Coordinates of C-alpha atoms and ligand atoms in Angstrom, one line a residue:
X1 CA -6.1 -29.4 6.1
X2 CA -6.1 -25.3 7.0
X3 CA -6.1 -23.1 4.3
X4 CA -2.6 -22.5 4.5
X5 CA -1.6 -26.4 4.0
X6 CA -4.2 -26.0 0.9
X7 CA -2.9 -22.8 0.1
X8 CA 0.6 -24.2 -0.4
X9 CA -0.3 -27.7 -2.0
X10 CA -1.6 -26.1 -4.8
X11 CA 0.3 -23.3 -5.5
X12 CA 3.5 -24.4 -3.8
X13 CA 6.7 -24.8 -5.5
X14 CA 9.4 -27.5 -4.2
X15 CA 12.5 -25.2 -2.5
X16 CA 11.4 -21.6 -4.2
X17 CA 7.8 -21.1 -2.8
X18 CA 6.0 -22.0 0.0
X19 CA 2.5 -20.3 1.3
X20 CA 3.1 -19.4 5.0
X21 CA 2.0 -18.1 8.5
X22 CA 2.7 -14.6 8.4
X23 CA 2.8 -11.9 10.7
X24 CA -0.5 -12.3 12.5
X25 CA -0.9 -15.6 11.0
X26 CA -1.9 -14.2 7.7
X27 CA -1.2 -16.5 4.4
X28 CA 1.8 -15.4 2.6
X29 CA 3.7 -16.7 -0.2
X30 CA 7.4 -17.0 0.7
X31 CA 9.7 -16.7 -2.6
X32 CA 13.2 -17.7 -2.3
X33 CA 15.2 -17.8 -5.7
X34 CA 19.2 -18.0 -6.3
X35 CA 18.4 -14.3 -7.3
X36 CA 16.4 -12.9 -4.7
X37 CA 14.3 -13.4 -2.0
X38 CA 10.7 -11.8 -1.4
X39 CA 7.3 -12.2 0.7
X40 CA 3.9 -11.3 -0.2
X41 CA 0.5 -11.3 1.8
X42 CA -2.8 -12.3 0.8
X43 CA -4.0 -9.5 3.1
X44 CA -4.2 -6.2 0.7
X45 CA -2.0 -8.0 -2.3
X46 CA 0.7 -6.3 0.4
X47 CA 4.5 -6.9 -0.9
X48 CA 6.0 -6.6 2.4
X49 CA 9.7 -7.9 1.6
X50 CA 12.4 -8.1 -1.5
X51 CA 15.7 -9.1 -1.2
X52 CA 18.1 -9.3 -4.3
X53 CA 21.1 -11.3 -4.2
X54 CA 23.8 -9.3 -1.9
X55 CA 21.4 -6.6 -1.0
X56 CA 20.0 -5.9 2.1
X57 CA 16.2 -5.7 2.7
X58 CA 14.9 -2.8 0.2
X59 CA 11.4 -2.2 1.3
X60 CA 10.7 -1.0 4.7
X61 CA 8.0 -1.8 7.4
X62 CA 7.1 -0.4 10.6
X63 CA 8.3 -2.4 14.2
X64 CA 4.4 -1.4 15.1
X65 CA 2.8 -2.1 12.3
X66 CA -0.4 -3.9 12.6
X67 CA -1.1 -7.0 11.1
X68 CA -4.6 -7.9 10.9
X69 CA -7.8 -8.5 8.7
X70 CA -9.5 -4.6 8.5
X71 CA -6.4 -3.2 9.3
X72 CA -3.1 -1.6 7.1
X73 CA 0.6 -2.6 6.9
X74 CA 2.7 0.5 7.7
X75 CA 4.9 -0.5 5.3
X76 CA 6.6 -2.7 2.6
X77 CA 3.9 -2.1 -0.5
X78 CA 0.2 -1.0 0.1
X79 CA -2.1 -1.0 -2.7
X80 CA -4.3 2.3 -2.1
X81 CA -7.6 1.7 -4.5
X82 CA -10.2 3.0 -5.3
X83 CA -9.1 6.6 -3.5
X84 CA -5.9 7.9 -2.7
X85 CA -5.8 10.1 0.9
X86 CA -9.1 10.9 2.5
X87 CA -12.4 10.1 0.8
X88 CA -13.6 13.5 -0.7
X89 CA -17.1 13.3 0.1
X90 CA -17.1 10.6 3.4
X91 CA -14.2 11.2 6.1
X92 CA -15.3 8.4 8.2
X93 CA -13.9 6.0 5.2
X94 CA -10.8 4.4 5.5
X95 CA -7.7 6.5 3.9
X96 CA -6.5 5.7 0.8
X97 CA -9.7 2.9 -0.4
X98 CA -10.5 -0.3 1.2
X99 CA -8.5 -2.9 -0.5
X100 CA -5.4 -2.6 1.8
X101 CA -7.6 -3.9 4.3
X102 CA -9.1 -6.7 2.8
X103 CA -7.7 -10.7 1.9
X104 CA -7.5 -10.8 -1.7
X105 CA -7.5 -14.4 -3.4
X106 CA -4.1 -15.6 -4.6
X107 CA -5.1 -16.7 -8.4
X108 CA -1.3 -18.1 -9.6
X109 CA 2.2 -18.8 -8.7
X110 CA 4.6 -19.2 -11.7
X111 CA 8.8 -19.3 -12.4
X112 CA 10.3 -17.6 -15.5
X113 CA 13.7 -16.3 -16.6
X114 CA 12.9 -13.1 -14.4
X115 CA 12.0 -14.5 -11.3
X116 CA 8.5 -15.9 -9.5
X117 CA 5.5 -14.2 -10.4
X118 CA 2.6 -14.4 -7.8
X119 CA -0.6 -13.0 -8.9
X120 CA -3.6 -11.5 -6.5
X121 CA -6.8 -10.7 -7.3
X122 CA -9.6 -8.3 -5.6
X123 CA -13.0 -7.7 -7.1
X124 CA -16.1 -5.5 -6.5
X125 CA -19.0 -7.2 -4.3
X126 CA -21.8 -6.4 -2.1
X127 CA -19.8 -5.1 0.6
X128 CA -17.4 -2.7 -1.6
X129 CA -20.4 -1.8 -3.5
X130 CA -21.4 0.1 0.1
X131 CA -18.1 2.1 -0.1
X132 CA -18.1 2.3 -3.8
X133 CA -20.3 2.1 -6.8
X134 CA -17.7 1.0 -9.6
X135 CA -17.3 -2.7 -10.5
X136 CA -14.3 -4.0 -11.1
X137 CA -11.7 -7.1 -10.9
X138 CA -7.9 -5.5 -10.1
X139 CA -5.6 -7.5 -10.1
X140 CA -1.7 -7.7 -8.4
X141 CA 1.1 -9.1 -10.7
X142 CA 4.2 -9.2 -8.2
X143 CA 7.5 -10.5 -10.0
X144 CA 10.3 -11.6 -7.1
X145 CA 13.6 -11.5 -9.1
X146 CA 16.4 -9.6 -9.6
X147 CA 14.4 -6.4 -10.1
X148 CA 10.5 -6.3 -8.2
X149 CA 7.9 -5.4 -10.9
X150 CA 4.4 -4.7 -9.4
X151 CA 1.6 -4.6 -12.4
X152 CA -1.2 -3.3 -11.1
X153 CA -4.0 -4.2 -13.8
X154 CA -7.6 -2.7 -13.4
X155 CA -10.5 -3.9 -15.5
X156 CA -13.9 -1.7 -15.3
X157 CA -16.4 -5.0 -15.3
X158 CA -19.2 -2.4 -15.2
X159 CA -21.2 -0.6 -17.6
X160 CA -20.1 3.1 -16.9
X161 CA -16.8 4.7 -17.4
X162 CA -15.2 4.7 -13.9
X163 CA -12.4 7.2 -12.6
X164 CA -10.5 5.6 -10.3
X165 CA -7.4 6.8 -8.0
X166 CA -4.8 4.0 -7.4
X167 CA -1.3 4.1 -5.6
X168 CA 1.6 1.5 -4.7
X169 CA 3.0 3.1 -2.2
X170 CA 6.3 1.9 -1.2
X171 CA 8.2 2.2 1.9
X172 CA 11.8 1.8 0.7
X173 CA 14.8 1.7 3.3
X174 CA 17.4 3.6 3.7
X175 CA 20.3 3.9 6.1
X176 CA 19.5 8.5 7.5
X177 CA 16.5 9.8 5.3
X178 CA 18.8 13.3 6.2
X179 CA 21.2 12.2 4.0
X180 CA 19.5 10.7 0.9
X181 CA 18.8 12.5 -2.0
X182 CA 15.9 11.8 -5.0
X183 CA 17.1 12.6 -8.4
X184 CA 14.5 12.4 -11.9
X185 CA 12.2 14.9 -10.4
X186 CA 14.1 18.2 -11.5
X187 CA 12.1 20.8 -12.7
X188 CA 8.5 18.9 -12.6
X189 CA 5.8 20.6 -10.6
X190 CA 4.2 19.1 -7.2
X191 CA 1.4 19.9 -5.3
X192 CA 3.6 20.7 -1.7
X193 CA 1.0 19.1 1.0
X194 CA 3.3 20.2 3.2
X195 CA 2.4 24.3 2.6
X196 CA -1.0 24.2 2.2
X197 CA -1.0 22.5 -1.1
X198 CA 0.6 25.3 -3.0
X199 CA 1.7 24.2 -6.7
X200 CA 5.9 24.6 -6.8
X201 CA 8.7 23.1 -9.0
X202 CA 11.1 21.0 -8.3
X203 CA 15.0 22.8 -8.1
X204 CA 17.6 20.1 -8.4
X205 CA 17.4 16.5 -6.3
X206 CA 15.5 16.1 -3.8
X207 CA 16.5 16.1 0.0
X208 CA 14.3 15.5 2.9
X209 CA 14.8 18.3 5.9
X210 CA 11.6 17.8 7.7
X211 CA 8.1 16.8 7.0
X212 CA 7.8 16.1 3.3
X213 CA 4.7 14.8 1.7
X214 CA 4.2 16.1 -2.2
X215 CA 2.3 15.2 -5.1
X216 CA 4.5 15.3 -8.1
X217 CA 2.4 15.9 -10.9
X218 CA 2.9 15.2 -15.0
X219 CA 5.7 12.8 -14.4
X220 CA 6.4 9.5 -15.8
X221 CA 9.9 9.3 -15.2
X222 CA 12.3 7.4 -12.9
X223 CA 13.3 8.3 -9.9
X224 CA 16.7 7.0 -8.0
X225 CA 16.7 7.1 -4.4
X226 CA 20.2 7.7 -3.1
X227 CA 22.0 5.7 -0.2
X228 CA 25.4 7.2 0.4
X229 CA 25.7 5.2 3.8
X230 CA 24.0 2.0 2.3
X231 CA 26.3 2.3 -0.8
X232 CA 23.3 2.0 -3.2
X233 CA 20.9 3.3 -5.8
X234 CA 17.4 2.3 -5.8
X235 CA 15.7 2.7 -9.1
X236 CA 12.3 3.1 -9.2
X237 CA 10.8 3.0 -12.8
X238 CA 7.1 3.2 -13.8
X239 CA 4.7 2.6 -16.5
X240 CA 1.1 3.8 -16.7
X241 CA 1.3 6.5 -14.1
X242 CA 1.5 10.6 -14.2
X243 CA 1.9 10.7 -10.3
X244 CA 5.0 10.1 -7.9
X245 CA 4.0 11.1 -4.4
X246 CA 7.7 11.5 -2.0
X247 CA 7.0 11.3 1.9
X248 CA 8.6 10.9 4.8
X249 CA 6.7 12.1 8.2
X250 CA 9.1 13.6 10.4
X251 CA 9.4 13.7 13.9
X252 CA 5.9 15.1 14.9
X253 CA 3.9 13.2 12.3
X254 CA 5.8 9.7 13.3
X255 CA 4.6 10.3 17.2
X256 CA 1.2 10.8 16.3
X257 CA 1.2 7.2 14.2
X258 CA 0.3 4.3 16.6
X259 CA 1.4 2.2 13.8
X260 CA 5.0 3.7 13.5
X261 CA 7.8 4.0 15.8
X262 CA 8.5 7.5 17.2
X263 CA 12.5 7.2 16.2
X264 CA 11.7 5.0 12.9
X265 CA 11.1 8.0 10.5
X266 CA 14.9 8.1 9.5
X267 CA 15.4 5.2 8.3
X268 CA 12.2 5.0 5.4
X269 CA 11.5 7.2 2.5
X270 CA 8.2 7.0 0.4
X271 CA 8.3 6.9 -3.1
X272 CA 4.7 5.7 -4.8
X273 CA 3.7 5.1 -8.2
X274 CA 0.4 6.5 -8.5
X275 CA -2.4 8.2 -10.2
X276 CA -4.1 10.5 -8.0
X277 CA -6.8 13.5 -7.6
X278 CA -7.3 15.1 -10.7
X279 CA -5.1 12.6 -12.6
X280 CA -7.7 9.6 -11.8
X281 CA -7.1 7.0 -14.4
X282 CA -11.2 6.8 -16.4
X283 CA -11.9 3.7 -17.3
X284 CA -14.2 2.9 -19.8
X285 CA -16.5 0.1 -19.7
X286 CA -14.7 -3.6 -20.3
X287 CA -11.5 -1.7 -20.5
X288 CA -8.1 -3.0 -18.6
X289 CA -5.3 -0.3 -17.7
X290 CA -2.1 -1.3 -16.2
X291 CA 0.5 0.8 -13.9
X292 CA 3.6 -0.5 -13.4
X293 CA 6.4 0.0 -10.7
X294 CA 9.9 -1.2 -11.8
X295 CA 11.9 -1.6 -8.8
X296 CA 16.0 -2.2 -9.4
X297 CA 19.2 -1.6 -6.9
X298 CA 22.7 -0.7 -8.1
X299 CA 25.8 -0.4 -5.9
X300 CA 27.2 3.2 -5.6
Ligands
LIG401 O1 1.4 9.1 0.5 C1 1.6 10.1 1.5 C2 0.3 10.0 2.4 O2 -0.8 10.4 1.7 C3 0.5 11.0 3.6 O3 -0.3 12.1 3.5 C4 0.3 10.1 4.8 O4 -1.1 10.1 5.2 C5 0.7 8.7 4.2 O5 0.1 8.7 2.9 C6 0.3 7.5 5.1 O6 -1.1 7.3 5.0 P1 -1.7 6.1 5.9 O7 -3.2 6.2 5.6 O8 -1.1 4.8 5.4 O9 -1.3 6.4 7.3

């Protein structure tokens, strides 16, 4: 029996979830409800599709994206951990952490009121312990329903207090990035990456009018993403995070991706639940934290 047979005998669910043959032939657990639809790797605890009833696809992934063991997903919902961005002090490490690139063990599969919840786990070893010195079990709750709740929940299995940077950062789809517009960031100040990190504020909603890639900082509120041409609002709520980091990369930054298609860039937007640089989430020893994305869609 392969792993995927075992895979989906024990975690299977007759007509809503099956464990599949993804992209690349990586496991994935296929959730199909009367409320929504949704598919989630083994490979980085990556959300990679959601669905709701009479909504088109909401998250977005890359034509080119790659799909293999070492390697990220351009798209749908990587889990950047235990560093968001570059490694500060090694820039031959892997951007934003290691556990996007690595199979993370799928630990349950259950149905409530709200949808199918399919929880992923990662944990510190040998081999992270070469990138990394903290020790730690995080874990991925993913709830498929008529919203997508991601619970990110970090437990410091170590004896030291740990600071530790941690993103979801979702690719969401829209129909012309030129023509959406953010709103719930008014008047909070982001770090513009964009203009040599200079510290700004935010005037009014957000619109995208070239290469954008800020760190908004001290904000826990919601953001709604704007769709004129798709006739929708996404919502994206959060819990347990000061950061929202918005990007999109433009024409010159989309060329110079292998994994992303030169004439792709207008159709995602970035909007990540995070907490980054100098807003690390510390950890103390045997604690658990827990950020939270909230994902919903309304019809304009
Ligand atoms: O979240 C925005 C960002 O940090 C950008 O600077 C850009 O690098 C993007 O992430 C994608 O990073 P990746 O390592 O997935 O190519």
């Amino acid at each position: 029996m392969s792993t995927i047979e075992m895979l989906n005998t024990k975690f299977g669910i007759a007509g809503v979830v099956q464990v599949v043959a993804g992209l690349g032939g990586l496991a994935a657990v296929r959730v199909e409800t009367g409320e929504a639809q949704g598919l989630v790797y083994l490979h980085g605890g990556h959300v990679a599709e959601w669905r709701p009833k009479g909504q088109d696809e909401v998250l977005w992934v890359s034509q080119k994206s790659y799909w293999a063991d070492g390697k990220p997903v351009r798209g749908g919902v990587p889990v950047c951990f235990p560093w968001f961005g570059p490694k500060a002090d090694d820039k031959a490490a892997p951007g934003h952490g290691f556990v996007r690139l690595m199979p993370w063990t799928l630990e349950a599969v259950t149905q409530e009121d709200e949808g199918v919840t399919v929880v992923l786990s990662t944990k510190s070893d040998d081999q992270t312990r070469k990138q990394w010195p903290g020790e730690y079990v995080l874990r991925h709750r993913v709830t498929i329903g008529r919203e997508l709740v991601m619970s990110l929940e970090l437990t410091n299995t170590g004896r030291e207090a740990m600071a530790y940077q941690e993103a979801l950062h979702t690719y969401f789809t829209v129909a012309d990035v030129k023509r959406v517009k953010l709103t719930g960031l008014e008047g909070v100040k982001y770090v513009d990456k964009m203009d040599g990190s200079k510290v700004k504020t935010q005037e009014g909603a957000v619109t995208i009018t070239a290469e954008t890639d800020r760190v908004y900082v001290g904000t826990t509120g919601t953001v709604t993403i704007e769709d004129p041409d798709k006739m929708r609002r996404i919502v994206v709520a959060k819990e347990g995070s000061t950061n929202t980091v918005v990007w999109n990369p433009w024409v010159a930054k989309s060329k110079a991706m292998a994994d992303f298609g030169d004439e792709e860039w207008p159709g995602m937007i970035c909007v990540e639940t995070c907490n980054v640089g100098a807003d690390a989430v510390k950890v103390a020893a045997g604690e658990t934290v827990k950020m939270v994305q909230r994902v919903g869609v309304v019809r304009m």
